[in-house]
PDB file of C-alpha atoms in Angstrom:
ATOM      1  CA  PHE A   1     -42.208 -28.364  33.807  1.00  0.00           C
ATOM      2  CA  VAL A   2     -43.000 -31.609  31.979  1.00  0.00           C
ATOM      3  CA  GLY A   3     -41.048 -34.679  32.645  1.00  0.00           C
ATOM      4  CA  ASN A   4     -37.476 -34.901  31.805  1.00  0.00           C
ATOM      5  CA  SER A   5     -38.211 -32.972  28.359  1.00  0.00           C
ATOM      6  CA  THR A   6     -35.538 -30.281  27.070  1.00  0.00           C
ATOM      7  CA  TYR A   7     -35.535 -28.231  24.082  1.00  0.00           C
ATOM      8  CA  LEU A   8     -33.916 -30.494  21.594  1.00  0.00           C
ATOM      9  CA  ASP A   9     -36.788 -32.292  22.314  1.00  0.00           C
ATOM     10  CA  ASP A  10     -39.570 -30.210  21.671  1.00  0.00           C
ATOM     11  CA  HIS A  11     -37.851 -28.565  19.409  1.00  0.00           C
ATOM     12  CA  GLY A  12     -34.796 -29.759  17.458  1.00  0.00           C
ATOM     13  CA  PRO A  13     -31.803 -28.095  17.337  1.00  0.00           C
ATOM     14  CA  PRO A  14     -31.587 -24.549  16.587  1.00  0.00           C
ATOM     15  CA  PRO A  15     -31.587 -23.649  12.834  1.00  0.00           C
ATOM     16  CA  GLN A  16     -28.102 -22.947  11.849  1.00  0.00           C
ATOM     17  CA  LYS A  17     -26.971 -19.396  11.365  1.00  0.00           C
ATOM     18  CA  VAL A  18     -27.556 -18.313   7.264  1.00  0.00           C
ATOM     19  CA  LEU A  19     -24.331 -16.345   6.282  1.00  0.00           C
ATOM     20  CA  PRO A  20     -24.274 -14.105   3.422  1.00  0.00           C
ATOM     21  CA  PHE A  21     -22.267 -14.937   0.745  1.00  0.00           C
ATOM     22  CA  PRO A  22     -19.029 -14.174   0.419  1.00  0.00           C
ATOM     23  CA  SER A  23     -18.655 -14.614   4.601  1.00  0.00           C
ATOM     24  CA  GLN A  24     -14.653 -14.484   4.328  1.00  0.00           C
ATOM     25  CA  VAL A  25     -13.392 -10.548   3.117  1.00  0.00           C
ATOM     26  CA  VAL A  26      -9.919  -9.388   3.690  1.00  0.00           C
ATOM     27  CA  TYR A  27      -8.776  -6.038   3.286  1.00  0.00           C
ATOM     28  CA  ASN A  28      -5.048  -5.928   3.246  1.00  0.00           C
ATOM     29  CA  ARG A  29      -4.966  -1.901   3.201  1.00  0.00           C
ATOM     30  CA  VAL A  30      -2.131  -0.281   1.352  1.00  0.00           C
ATOM     31  CA  GLY A  31      -0.901   2.269   3.416  1.00  0.00           C
ATOM     32  CA  LYS A  32      -1.634   5.937   2.458  1.00  0.00           C
ATOM     33  CA  CYS A  33      -4.285   5.386   0.409  1.00  0.00           C
ATOM     34  CA  GLY A  34      -7.324   5.946   2.286  1.00  0.00           C
ATOM     35  CA  SER A  35      -7.156   3.365   4.958  1.00  0.00           C
ATOM     36  CA  ARG A  36      -7.503   5.038   7.531  1.00  0.00           C
ATOM     37  CA  THR A  37     -10.636   6.165   5.997  1.00  0.00           C
ATOM     38  CA  VAL A  38     -12.256   2.993   5.432  1.00  0.00           C
ATOM     39  CA  VAL A  39     -11.506   1.602   8.341  1.00  0.00           C
ATOM     40  CA  LEU A  40     -13.571   4.299  10.207  1.00  0.00           C
ATOM     41  CA  LEU A  41     -16.682   3.318   7.992  1.00  0.00           C
ATOM     42  CA  LEU A  42     -15.860  -0.546   8.223  1.00  0.00           C
ATOM     43  CA  ARG A  43     -16.090  -0.082  12.180  1.00  0.00           C
ATOM     44  CA  ILE A  44     -19.756   1.911  11.985  1.00  0.00           C
ATOM     45  CA  LEU A  45     -20.906  -0.690   9.173  1.00  0.00           C
ATOM     46  CA  SER A  46     -20.049  -3.530  11.294  1.00  0.00           C
ATOM     47  CA  GLU A  47     -22.222  -2.673  14.413  1.00  0.00           C
ATOM     48  CA  LYS A  48     -25.014  -1.018  11.587  1.00  0.00           C
ATOM     49  CA  HIS A  49     -24.636  -4.907   9.766  1.00  0.00           C
ATOM     50  CA  GLY A  50     -23.197  -7.275  12.767  1.00  0.00           C
ATOM     51  CA  PHE A  51     -20.872  -8.872  11.089  1.00  0.00           C
ATOM     52  CA  ASN A  52     -17.615  -9.179  12.452  1.00  0.00           C
ATOM     53  CA  LEU A  53     -14.669  -6.727  12.044  1.00  0.00           C
ATOM     54  CA  VAL A  54     -11.606  -7.840  12.817  1.00  0.00           C
ATOM     55  CA  THR A  55      -8.391  -5.484  12.605  1.00  0.00           C
ATOM     56  CA  SER A  56      -4.815  -5.607  13.967  1.00  0.00           C
ATOM     57  CA  ASP A  57      -2.747  -3.921  16.076  1.00  0.00           C
ATOM     58  CA  ILE A  58       0.439  -4.594  14.381  1.00  0.00           C
ATOM     59  CA  HIS A  59       1.002  -1.655  11.567  1.00  0.00           C
ATOM     60  CA  ASN A  60       4.741  -2.114  10.593  1.00  0.00           C
ATOM     61  CA  LYS A  61       4.884  -5.517   9.448  1.00  0.00           C
ATOM     62  CA  THR A  62       3.932  -6.593   5.838  1.00  0.00           C
ATOM     63  CA  ARG A  63       6.527  -9.219   5.527  1.00  0.00           C
ATOM     64  CA  LEU A  64       6.066 -12.399   6.997  1.00  0.00           C
ATOM     65  CA  THR A  65       8.027 -16.072   7.821  1.00  0.00           C
ATOM     66  CA  LYS A  66       6.143 -18.617   6.364  1.00  0.00           C
ATOM     67  CA  ASN A  67       5.554 -19.784  10.217  1.00  0.00           C
ATOM     68  CA  GLU A  68       3.880 -16.294  10.548  1.00  0.00           C
ATOM     69  CA  GLN A  69       1.788 -16.668   7.584  1.00  0.00           C
ATOM     70  CA  MET A  70       0.779 -19.789   8.908  1.00  0.00           C
ATOM     71  CA  GLU A  71      -0.296 -18.187  12.456  1.00  0.00           C
ATOM     72  CA  LEU A  72      -1.941 -15.650  10.790  1.00  0.00           C
ATOM     73  CA  ILE A  73      -4.137 -17.351   8.407  1.00  0.00           C
ATOM     74  CA  LYS A  74      -4.991 -19.717  11.151  1.00  0.00           C
ATOM     75  CA  ASN A  75      -5.859 -16.867  13.533  1.00  0.00           C
ATOM     76  CA  ILE A  76      -7.801 -15.149  10.562  1.00  0.00           C
ATOM     77  CA  SER A  77      -9.618 -18.232   9.337  1.00  0.00           C
ATOM     78  CA  THR A  78     -11.229 -19.188  13.197  1.00  0.00           C
ATOM     79  CA  ALA A  79     -12.632 -15.776  13.223  1.00  0.00           C
ATOM     80  CA  GLU A  80     -16.658 -15.847  13.594  1.00  0.00           C
ATOM     81  CA  GLN A  81     -18.086 -15.398  10.178  1.00  0.00           C
ATOM     82  CA  PRO A  82     -19.057 -13.091   8.793  1.00  0.00           C
ATOM     83  CA  TYR A  83     -16.222 -11.696   8.740  1.00  0.00           C
ATOM     84  CA  LEU A  84     -13.781  -8.599   7.268  1.00  0.00           C
ATOM     85  CA  PHE A  85      -9.820  -8.766   8.340  1.00  0.00           C
ATOM     86  CA  THR A  86      -8.059  -5.769   7.591  1.00  0.00           C
ATOM     87  CA  ARG A  87      -4.321  -5.120   8.083  1.00  0.00           C
ATOM     88  CA  HIS A  88      -1.122  -3.838   6.342  1.00  0.00           C
ATOM     89  CA  VAL A  89       0.130  -6.887   4.877  1.00  0.00           C
ATOM     90  CA  HIS A  90       1.163  -8.287   1.965  1.00  0.00           C
ATOM     91  CA  PHE A  91      -1.168 -10.014   0.215  1.00  0.00           C
ATOM     92  CA  LEU A  92      -1.198 -14.123   1.470  1.00  0.00           C
ATOM     93  CA  ASN A  93      -2.001 -17.122  -0.665  1.00  0.00           C
ATOM     94  CA  PHE A  94      -4.906 -18.755   2.121  1.00  0.00           C
ATOM     95  CA  SER A  95      -4.914 -21.810   0.145  1.00  0.00           C
ATOM     96  CA  ARG A  96      -1.384 -22.592   0.047  1.00  0.00           C
ATOM     97  CA  PHE A  97      -1.315 -23.026   3.957  1.00  0.00           C
ATOM     98  CA  GLY A  98      -4.943 -25.753   3.160  1.00  0.00           C
ATOM     99  CA  GLY A  99      -7.158 -22.759   3.983  1.00  0.00           C
ATOM    100  CA  ASP A 100     -10.187 -21.016   2.345  1.00  0.00           C
ATOM    101  CA  GLN A 101      -9.463 -18.050   0.205  1.00  0.00           C
ATOM    102  CA  PRO A 102     -11.212 -15.119   1.245  1.00  0.00           C
ATOM    103  CA  VAL A 103     -12.598 -12.847  -1.179  1.00  0.00           C
ATOM    104  CA  TYR A 104      -9.652  -9.608  -0.760  1.00  0.00           C
ATOM    105  CA  ILE A 105     -10.908  -6.236  -1.596  1.00  0.00           C
ATOM    106  CA  ASN A 106      -8.288  -2.793  -1.780  1.00  0.00           C
ATOM    107  CA  ILE A 107      -7.412   0.609  -2.681  1.00  0.00           C
ATOM    108  CA  ILE A 108      -4.729   2.424  -4.578  1.00  0.00           C
ATOM    109  CA  ARG A 109      -3.709   5.377  -5.400  1.00  0.00           C
ATOM    110  CA  ASP A 110      -1.374   7.512  -8.420  1.00  0.00           C
ATOM    111  CA  PRO A 111       2.213   6.353  -6.809  1.00  0.00           C
ATOM    112  CA  VAL A 112       4.026   9.597  -6.319  1.00  0.00           C
ATOM    113  CA  ASN A 113       0.950  11.095  -4.706  1.00  0.00           C
ATOM    114  CA  ARG A 114       1.112   8.023  -1.954  1.00  0.00           C
ATOM    115  CA  PHE A 115       5.162   8.506  -1.879  1.00  0.00           C
ATOM    116  CA  LEU A 116       4.852  12.092  -0.782  1.00  0.00           C
ATOM    117  CA  SER A 117       1.970  11.238   1.869  1.00  0.00           C
ATOM    118  CA  ASN A 118       3.802   9.013   3.510  1.00  0.00           C
ATOM    119  CA  TYR A 119       7.060  11.303   3.384  1.00  0.00           C
ATOM    120  CA  PHE A 120       5.304  14.201   5.399  1.00  0.00           C
ATOM    121  CA  PHE A 121       3.192  12.440   7.193  1.00  0.00           C
ATOM    122  CA  ARG A 122       6.026  10.144   8.875  1.00  0.00           C
ATOM    123  CA  ARG A 123       7.627  13.925   9.971  1.00  0.00           C
ATOM    124  CA  PHE A 124       4.211  15.489  10.897  1.00  0.00           C
ATOM    125  CA  GLY A 125       1.588  13.360  11.319  1.00  0.00           C
ATOM    126  CA  ASP A 126      -1.908  14.482  10.686  1.00  0.00           C
ATOM    127  CA  TRP A 127      -4.666  17.351  11.687  1.00  0.00           C
ATOM    128  CA  ARG A 128      -6.031  14.512  14.748  1.00  0.00           C
ATOM    129  CA  GLY A 129      -3.104  16.197  17.035  1.00  0.00           C
ATOM    130  CA  GLU A 130      -0.389  18.453  16.372  1.00  0.00           C
ATOM    131  CA  GLN A 131       2.498  16.138  18.384  1.00  0.00           C
ATOM    132  CA  ASN A 132       0.827  13.027  16.588  1.00  0.00           C
ATOM    133  CA  HIS A 133       4.681  12.792  14.553  1.00  0.00           C
ATOM    134  CA  MET A 134       6.199  12.714  17.779  1.00  0.00           C
ATOM    135  CA  ILE A 135       4.013   9.638  18.662  1.00  0.00           C
ATOM    136  CA  ARG A 136       4.397   7.640  15.023  1.00  0.00           C
ATOM    137  CA  THR A 137       8.517   8.397  14.714  1.00  0.00           C
ATOM    138  CA  PRO A 138       9.734   9.736  17.968  1.00  0.00           C
ATOM    139  CA  ASN A 139      13.449   8.705  17.298  1.00  0.00           C
ATOM    140  CA  MET A 140      13.724  10.470  13.740  1.00  0.00           C
ATOM    141  CA  ARG A 141      16.326  13.296  14.423  1.00  0.00           C
ATOM    142  CA  GLN A 142      15.551  16.649  13.425  1.00  0.00           C
ATOM    143  CA  GLU A 143      18.121  16.712  10.896  1.00  0.00           C
ATOM    144  CA  GLU A 144      16.000  13.781   9.178  1.00  0.00           C
ATOM    145  CA  ARG A 145      12.486  15.536  10.455  1.00  0.00           C
ATOM    146  CA  TYR A 146      13.084  18.266   8.286  1.00  0.00           C
ATOM    147  CA  LEU A 147      15.100  17.490   5.119  1.00  0.00           C
ATOM    148  CA  ASP A 148      13.387  18.716   2.078  1.00  0.00           C
ATOM    149  CA  ILE A 149      12.166  16.465   0.025  1.00  0.00           C
ATOM    150  CA  ASN A 150      13.873  17.743  -3.542  1.00  0.00           C
ATOM    151  CA  VAL A 151      16.796  17.213  -0.822  1.00  0.00           C
ATOM    152  CA  CYS A 152      16.353  13.649  -0.478  1.00  0.00           C
ATOM    153  CA  ILE A 153      15.140  13.074  -3.952  1.00  0.00           C
ATOM    154  CA  LEU A 154      17.753  14.582  -5.671  1.00  0.00           C
ATOM    155  CA  GLU A 155      20.986  13.480  -3.563  1.00  0.00           C
ATOM    156  CA  ASN A 156      19.478   9.972  -4.046  1.00  0.00           C
ATOM    157  CA  TYR A 157      18.419   9.376  -0.452  1.00  0.00           C
ATOM    158  CA  PRO A 158      17.473   6.024   0.616  1.00  0.00           C
ATOM    159  CA  GLU A 159      13.623   6.660   2.032  1.00  0.00           C
ATOM    160  CA  CYS A 160      13.414   8.306  -1.570  1.00  0.00           C
ATOM    161  CA  SER A 161      15.340   5.589  -3.893  1.00  0.00           C
ATOM    162  CA  ASN A 162      14.355   2.065  -4.873  1.00  0.00           C
ATOM    163  CA  PRO A 163      13.416  -0.519  -3.461  1.00  0.00           C
ATOM    164  CA  ARG A 164      11.769   1.842  -0.825  1.00  0.00           C
ATOM    165  CA  LEU A 165       9.625   3.418  -3.279  1.00  0.00           C
ATOM    166  CA  PHE A 166       8.550  -0.312  -4.730  1.00  0.00           C
ATOM    167  CA  TYR A 167       5.483  -0.427  -2.194  1.00  0.00           C
ATOM    168  CA  ILE A 168       2.466  -0.938  -3.896  1.00  0.00           C
ATOM    169  CA  ILE A 169       3.162  -3.863  -5.785  1.00  0.00           C
ATOM    170  CA  PRO A 170       4.229  -6.254  -3.221  1.00  0.00           C
ATOM    171  CA  TYR A 171       0.566  -5.723  -1.549  1.00  0.00           C
ATOM    172  CA  PHE A 172      -0.462  -7.461  -4.185  1.00  0.00           C
ATOM    173  CA  CYS A 173       2.023  -9.911  -5.741  1.00  0.00           C
ATOM    174  CA  GLY A 174       2.377 -11.318  -2.089  1.00  0.00           C
ATOM    175  CA  GLN A 175       5.017 -12.791   0.279  1.00  0.00           C
ATOM    176  CA  HIS A 176       7.627 -14.155  -2.014  1.00  0.00           C
ATOM    177  CA  PRO A 177      11.067 -12.664  -1.660  1.00  0.00           C
ATOM    178  CA  ARG A 178      10.888 -11.967  -5.623  1.00  0.00           C
ATOM    179  CA  CYS A 179       7.985  -9.946  -4.757  1.00  0.00           C
ATOM    180  CA  ARG A 180       9.723  -6.896  -3.240  1.00  0.00           C
ATOM    181  CA  GLU A 181      12.225  -6.271  -6.124  1.00  0.00           C
ATOM    182  CA  PRO A 182      11.251  -3.613  -8.650  1.00  0.00           C
ATOM    183  CA  GLY A 183      10.897  -5.471 -12.089  1.00  0.00           C
ATOM    184  CA  GLU A 184       8.570  -7.227 -14.641  1.00  0.00           C
ATOM    185  CA  TRP A 185       8.279 -10.648 -12.574  1.00  0.00           C
ATOM    186  CA  ALA A 186       6.715  -8.850  -9.475  1.00  0.00           C
ATOM    187  CA  LEU A 187       4.376  -6.735 -11.169  1.00  0.00           C
ATOM    188  CA  GLU A 188       2.821  -9.598 -13.540  1.00  0.00           C
ATOM    189  CA  ARG A 189       2.593 -11.418 -10.513  1.00  0.00           C
ATOM    190  CA  ALA A 190       0.823  -8.552  -8.728  1.00  0.00           C
ATOM    191  CA  LYS A 191      -1.968  -8.077 -11.749  1.00  0.00           C
ATOM    192  CA  LEU A 192      -2.092 -12.486 -12.088  1.00  0.00           C
ATOM    193  CA  ASN A 193      -3.223 -11.799  -8.370  1.00  0.00           C
ATOM    194  CA  VAL A 194      -5.898  -9.016  -8.952  1.00  0.00           C
ATOM    195  CA  ASN A 195      -7.631 -10.850 -11.992  1.00  0.00           C
ATOM    196  CA  GLU A 196      -7.765 -13.696  -9.630  1.00  0.00           C
ATOM    197  CA  ASN A 197      -8.185 -13.411  -5.880  1.00  0.00           C
ATOM    198  CA  PHE A 198      -9.519  -9.202  -5.345  1.00  0.00           C
ATOM    199  CA  LEU A 199     -12.897  -8.626  -5.926  1.00  0.00           C
ATOM    200  CA  LEU A 200     -12.288  -5.017  -6.545  1.00  0.00           C
ATOM    201  CA  VAL A 201      -9.768  -3.047  -6.568  1.00  0.00           C
ATOM    202  CA  GLY A 202     -10.423   0.645  -6.463  1.00  0.00           C
ATOM    203  CA  ILE A 203      -8.490   3.642  -6.671  1.00  0.00           C
ATOM    204  CA  LEU A 204      -8.703   6.596  -4.132  1.00  0.00           C
ATOM    205  CA  GLU A 205      -9.168   9.361  -6.778  1.00  0.00           C
ATOM    206  CA  GLU A 206     -12.332   8.024  -7.513  1.00  0.00           C
ATOM    207  CA  LEU A 207     -13.504   6.650  -3.763  1.00  0.00           C
ATOM    208  CA  GLU A 208     -17.362   7.450  -3.854  1.00  0.00           C
ATOM    209  CA  ASP A 209     -17.629   4.961  -6.978  1.00  0.00           C
ATOM    210  CA  VAL A 210     -15.278   2.458  -5.052  1.00  0.00           C
ATOM    211  CA  LEU A 211     -17.920   2.610  -2.416  1.00  0.00           C
ATOM    212  CA  LEU A 212     -20.675   2.862  -4.628  1.00  0.00           C
ATOM    213  CA  LEU A 213     -19.363  -0.809  -6.081  1.00  0.00           C
ATOM    214  CA  LEU A 214     -18.408  -2.711  -2.703  1.00  0.00           C
ATOM    215  CA  GLU A 215     -22.190  -1.532  -2.036  1.00  0.00           C
ATOM    216  CA  ARG A 216     -23.177  -3.394  -4.875  1.00  0.00           C
ATOM    217  CA  PHE A 217     -20.834  -6.439  -4.751  1.00  0.00           C
ATOM    218  CA  LEU A 218     -21.038  -6.752  -0.883  1.00  0.00           C
ATOM    219  CA  PRO A 219     -24.241  -5.357   0.783  1.00  0.00           C
ATOM    220  CA  HIS A 220     -23.825  -7.397   3.759  1.00  0.00           C
ATOM    221  CA  TYR A 221     -20.843  -5.479   5.127  1.00  0.00           C
ATOM    222  CA  PHE A 222     -21.054  -1.869   2.807  1.00  0.00           C
ATOM    223  CA  LYS A 223     -24.779  -1.367   2.504  1.00  0.00           C
ATOM    224  CA  ASP A 224     -25.376   2.829   3.027  1.00  0.00           C
ATOM    225  CA  VAL A 225     -21.856   3.251   3.449  1.00  0.00           C
ATOM    226  CA  LEU A 226     -22.160   5.979   0.629  1.00  0.00           C
ATOM    227  CA  SER A 227     -25.011   7.975   2.489  1.00  0.00           C
ATOM    228  CA  ILE A 228     -22.369   7.141   6.300  1.00  0.00           C
ATOM    229  CA  TYR A 229     -19.338   8.556   3.876  1.00  0.00           C
ATOM    230  CA  LYS A 230     -21.604  11.723   3.037  1.00  0.00           C
ATOM    231  CA  ASN A 231     -22.687  12.915   6.433  1.00  0.00           C
ATOM    232  CA  PRO A 232     -21.197  15.618   7.833  1.00  0.00           C
ATOM    233  CA  GLU A 233     -20.143  13.904  11.478  1.00  0.00           C
ATOM    234  CA  HIS A 234     -18.475  11.480   8.966  1.00  0.00           C
ATOM    235  CA  ARG A 235     -16.654  14.060   6.988  1.00  0.00           C
ATOM    236  CA  LYS A 236     -15.550  15.883   9.890  1.00  0.00           C
ATOM    237  CA  LEU A 237     -13.312  12.822  11.337  1.00  0.00           C
ATOM    238  CA  GLY A 238     -12.416  12.408   8.281  1.00  0.00           C
ATOM    239  CA  ASN A 239     -10.897  15.589   7.863  1.00  0.00           C
ATOM    240  CA  LEU A 240      -8.578  14.796  11.155  1.00  0.00           C
ATOM    241  CA  THR A 241      -6.618  12.530   9.114  1.00  0.00           C
ATOM    242  CA  VAL A 242      -5.626  14.358   5.992  1.00  0.00           C
ATOM    243  CA  THR A 243      -1.321  14.875   6.352  1.00  0.00           C
ATOM    244  CA  VAL A 244      -0.051  17.748   7.025  1.00  0.00           C
ATOM    245  CA  LYS A 245       2.879  19.983   6.143  1.00  0.00           C
ATOM    246  CA  LYS A 246       3.003  18.819   2.541  1.00  0.00           C
ATOM    247  CA  THR A 247       4.772  20.475   0.228  1.00  0.00           C
ATOM    248  CA  VAL A 248       5.271  19.803  -3.945  1.00  0.00           C
ATOM    249  CA  PRO A 249       8.598  18.560  -5.297  1.00  0.00           C
ATOM    250  CA  SER A 250      10.025  20.320  -8.191  1.00  0.00           C
ATOM    251  CA  PRO A 251       8.968  19.116 -11.635  1.00  0.00           C
ATOM    252  CA  GLU A 252      12.517  17.744 -12.045  1.00  0.00           C
ATOM    253  CA  ALA A 253      12.215  15.932  -8.868  1.00  0.00           C
ATOM    254  CA  ILE A 254       8.865  14.678  -9.667  1.00  0.00           C
ATOM    255  CA  GLN A 255      10.241  13.229 -12.710  1.00  0.00           C
ATOM    256  CA  ILE A 256      13.091  11.249 -11.372  1.00  0.00           C
ATOM    257  CA  LEU A 257      10.238  10.028  -8.885  1.00  0.00           C
ATOM    258  CA  TYR A 258       8.347   8.965 -12.277  1.00  0.00           C
ATOM    259  CA  GLN A 259      11.474   7.055 -13.459  1.00  0.00           C
ATOM    260  CA  ARG A 260      12.211   4.844 -10.021  1.00  0.00           C
ATOM    261  CA  MET A 261       8.320   4.459  -9.905  1.00  0.00           C
ATOM    262  CA  ARG A 262       7.510   3.487 -13.436  1.00  0.00           C
ATOM    263  CA  TYR A 263       6.338  -0.632 -12.560  1.00  0.00           C
ATOM    264  CA  GLU A 264       4.666   1.022  -9.387  1.00  0.00           C
ATOM    265  CA  TYR A 265       3.037   3.121 -12.577  1.00  0.00           C
ATOM    266  CA  GLU A 266       2.105   0.673 -14.759  1.00  0.00           C
ATOM    267  CA  PHE A 267       0.623  -1.502 -11.735  1.00  0.00           C
ATOM    268  CA  TYR A 268      -1.528   1.884 -11.124  1.00  0.00           C
ATOM    269  CA  TYR A 269      -2.559   2.406 -14.647  1.00  0.00           C
ATOM    270  CA  TYR A 270      -3.413  -1.241 -15.284  1.00  0.00           C
ATOM    271  CA  VAL A 271      -5.457  -1.680 -11.785  1.00  0.00           C
ATOM    272  CA  LYS A 272      -7.062   2.565 -13.086  1.00  0.00           C
ATOM    273  CA  GLU A 273      -8.015   0.556 -16.384  1.00  0.00           C
ATOM    274  CA  GLN A 274      -9.757  -2.457 -15.025  1.00  0.00           C
ATOM    275  CA  PHE A 275     -11.398  -0.513 -12.764  1.00  0.00           C
ATOM    276  CA  HIS A 276     -13.423   2.211 -15.228  1.00  0.00           C
ATOM    277  CA  LEU A 277     -14.400  -1.382 -17.146  1.00  0.00           C
ATOM    278  CA  LEU A 278     -16.118  -2.031 -13.846  1.00  0.00           C
ATOM    279  CA  LYS A 279     -17.396   1.084 -13.247  1.00  0.00           C
ATOM    280  CA  ARG A 280     -18.930   0.933 -17.284  1.00  0.00           C
ATOM    281  CA  LYS A 281     -19.928  -2.341 -16.846  1.00  0.00           C
ATOM    282  CA  PHE A 282     -22.343  -1.320 -13.865  1.00  0.00           C
ATOM    283  CA  GLY A 283     -23.368   2.216 -15.468  1.00  0.00           C
ATOM    284  CA  LEU A 284     -21.088   4.581 -13.366  1.00  0.00           C
ATOM    285  CA  LYS A 285     -19.795   7.335 -15.266  1.00  0.00           C
ATOM    286  CA  SER A 286     -16.738   9.398 -13.993  1.00  0.00           C
ATOM    287  CA  HIS A 287     -16.599  13.235 -14.128  1.00  0.00           C
ATOM    288  CA  ILE A 288     -15.257  14.230 -17.363  1.00  0.00           C
ATOM    289  CA  ARG A 289     -11.862  15.664 -16.356  1.00  0.00           C
ATOM    290  CA  LYS A 290      -8.786  16.178 -18.013  1.00  0.00           C
ATOM    291  CA  PRO A 291      -6.739  13.168 -17.143  1.00  0.00           C
ATOM    292  CA  SER A 292      -3.712  13.569 -15.493  1.00  0.00           C
ATOM    293  CA  PRO A 293       0.001  13.230 -17.912  1.00  0.00           C
ATOM    294  CA  ARG A 294       1.340   9.769 -18.427  1.00  0.00           C
ATOM    295  CA  PRO A 295       4.747   9.752 -17.472  1.00  0.00           C
ATOM    296  CA  GLU A 296       6.702   9.888 -20.723  1.00  0.00           C
ATOM    297  CA  PHE A 297       7.963   6.714 -19.944  1.00  0.00           C
ATOM    298  CA  PHE A 298       4.816   4.788 -21.073  1.00  0.00           C
ATOM    299  CA  ILE A 299       4.921   4.488 -24.492  1.00  0.00           C
ATOM    300  CA  PRO A 300       2.550   3.506 -26.099  1.00  0.00           C
ATOM    301  CA  SER A 301      -0.252   4.350 -23.621  1.00  0.00           C
ATOM    302  CA  PRO A 302      -3.227   2.554 -22.954  1.00  0.00           C
ATOM    303  CA  LEU A 303      -7.305   4.339 -23.079  1.00  0.00           C
ATOM    304  CA  GLU A 304      -7.589   6.543 -20.678  1.00  0.00           C
ATOM    305  CA  THR A 305     -10.861   8.238 -21.585  1.00  0.00           C
ATOM    306  CA  GLU A 306     -13.086   9.149 -18.901  1.00  0.00           C
ATOM    307  CA  GLU A 307     -16.035   8.345 -21.017  1.00  0.00           C
ATOM    308  CA  PRO A 308     -18.013   4.786 -21.277  1.00  0.00           C
ATOM    309  CA  ILE A 309     -17.610   2.837 -24.301  1.00  0.00           C
ATOM    310  CA  ASN A 310     -19.929   0.512 -25.661  1.00  0.00           C
ATOM    311  CA  ASP A 311     -18.688  -3.279 -24.272  1.00  0.00           C
ATOM    312  CA  ASP A 312     -20.150  -6.380 -24.538  1.00  0.00           C
ATOM    313  CA  GLU A 313     -22.913  -6.655 -22.199  1.00  0.00           C
ATOM    314  CA  GLU A 314     -23.093  -9.416 -19.681  1.00  0.00           C
ATOM    315  CA  ASP A 315     -25.320 -10.091 -16.857  1.00  0.00           C
ATOM    316  CA  ASP A 316     -24.402  -8.490 -13.718  1.00  0.00           C
ATOM    317  CA  GLU A 317     -25.488 -10.838 -11.370  1.00  0.00           C
ATOM    318  CA  LYS A 318     -24.150 -14.063 -13.401  1.00  0.00           C
ATOM    319  CA  TRP A 319     -20.686 -11.980 -13.413  1.00  0.00           C
ATOM    320  CA  LEU A 320     -20.538 -11.300  -9.755  1.00  0.00           C
ATOM    321  CA  GLU A 321     -21.426 -15.285  -9.238  1.00  0.00           C
ATOM    322  CA  ASP A 322     -18.440 -15.496 -12.227  1.00  0.00           C
ATOM    323  CA  ILE A 323     -16.365 -13.424  -9.587  1.00  0.00           C
ATOM    324  CA  TYR A 324     -17.191 -15.342  -6.488  1.00  0.00           C
ATOM    325  CA  LYS A 325     -16.662 -18.827  -7.910  1.00  0.00           C
ATOM    326  CA  ARG A 326     -12.547 -17.952  -8.358  1.00  0.00           C
TER     327      ARG A 326
END
C-alpha cells in the first residue's frame, strides 16, 4: 500500500467492454415454426459465447397496447448487451418510441403445415410428456379435443377459418390493428418490414441453411450452431418437441385451407424466394428436389427453381455492412 493511491490513479479507468455489432437482436418467433428447437440452441450458444439471452414467460400475448409496447421496448432496450431477446410477439417498432431499432431475425414455414402442427399440438402436445396436452389446454372439452380436422375445416369452425388462419403475417406487419385483418395492406406492410428491419427470415423446411446463414451473419451469437444442432444429444432433445397424433386432412379440406390462407401463402413464397436469393448470394445450394405444388390461385407463379442462377456479383462483406446500417 502506497499512500492514498487508488486503482484509478495508477491505471486509469477500466477499458470499456467491446461489443460485437450488432449487439441488439430480436427473434420474435412465430409459433410452431421450429422456435423451440432454436431456443434450445440459443441456450447452449449463450453459455458458450457469453451473450445475454433474454427470454419471456409470456407465450400467448402477441398483440400489445401502446403502453405495453412502450414498457416492453424499455425493458428490452435496457438489457445488458450483447443481447438476444426472444418472445412470441408481433413486430415492434422501437424507433416509434425513441429506441434504437434492433436487428430482427425469424423463421417461418408452409402455412398449412404450421396450422396443422398447432391444431394437434394444442390437443395432444408432444413427446416431452404424455399428459403435456393437459398442461397446454387444461380446460379444453373432450369433444373439442377430439374434433376431426376435416369437420373443423369443412364445417367452418372458428379455429379453422379466418381470422385465426391469418397468423404468420402479423408477426411481420406489426401492432397496427389492420395487421390482423387478412388483406393486401397487411401483406405489403409485412413485406416492407422484412426488407427494412429483418436481417434474415428463413424457412423451416431448410433449417440447416438458415443456421449456416445465421452463423455467417451473426457469428458472435451463432458460431458453431450447426455442429451443435447435428450433435446426437441435441437431436434427441429436439425430437421430443415433435407434435404427436398429427393427421393429414382430405385433399378437399386442404384446398379450402389454401383458399382461406391465400395471403399467408403469398407472403410465404415471397420470403422463400428472398431466402433462396440470399443463399445463392453466399454460395449455398439447395438439395435438388421436386418443388411442392403451388396452390392454383397463384398465377403467374414466380421463380421456384432450387438451382443456383447467375446473380450480379456483390461483395459479401459490403452487403452485410449495408444491411446493418438500415
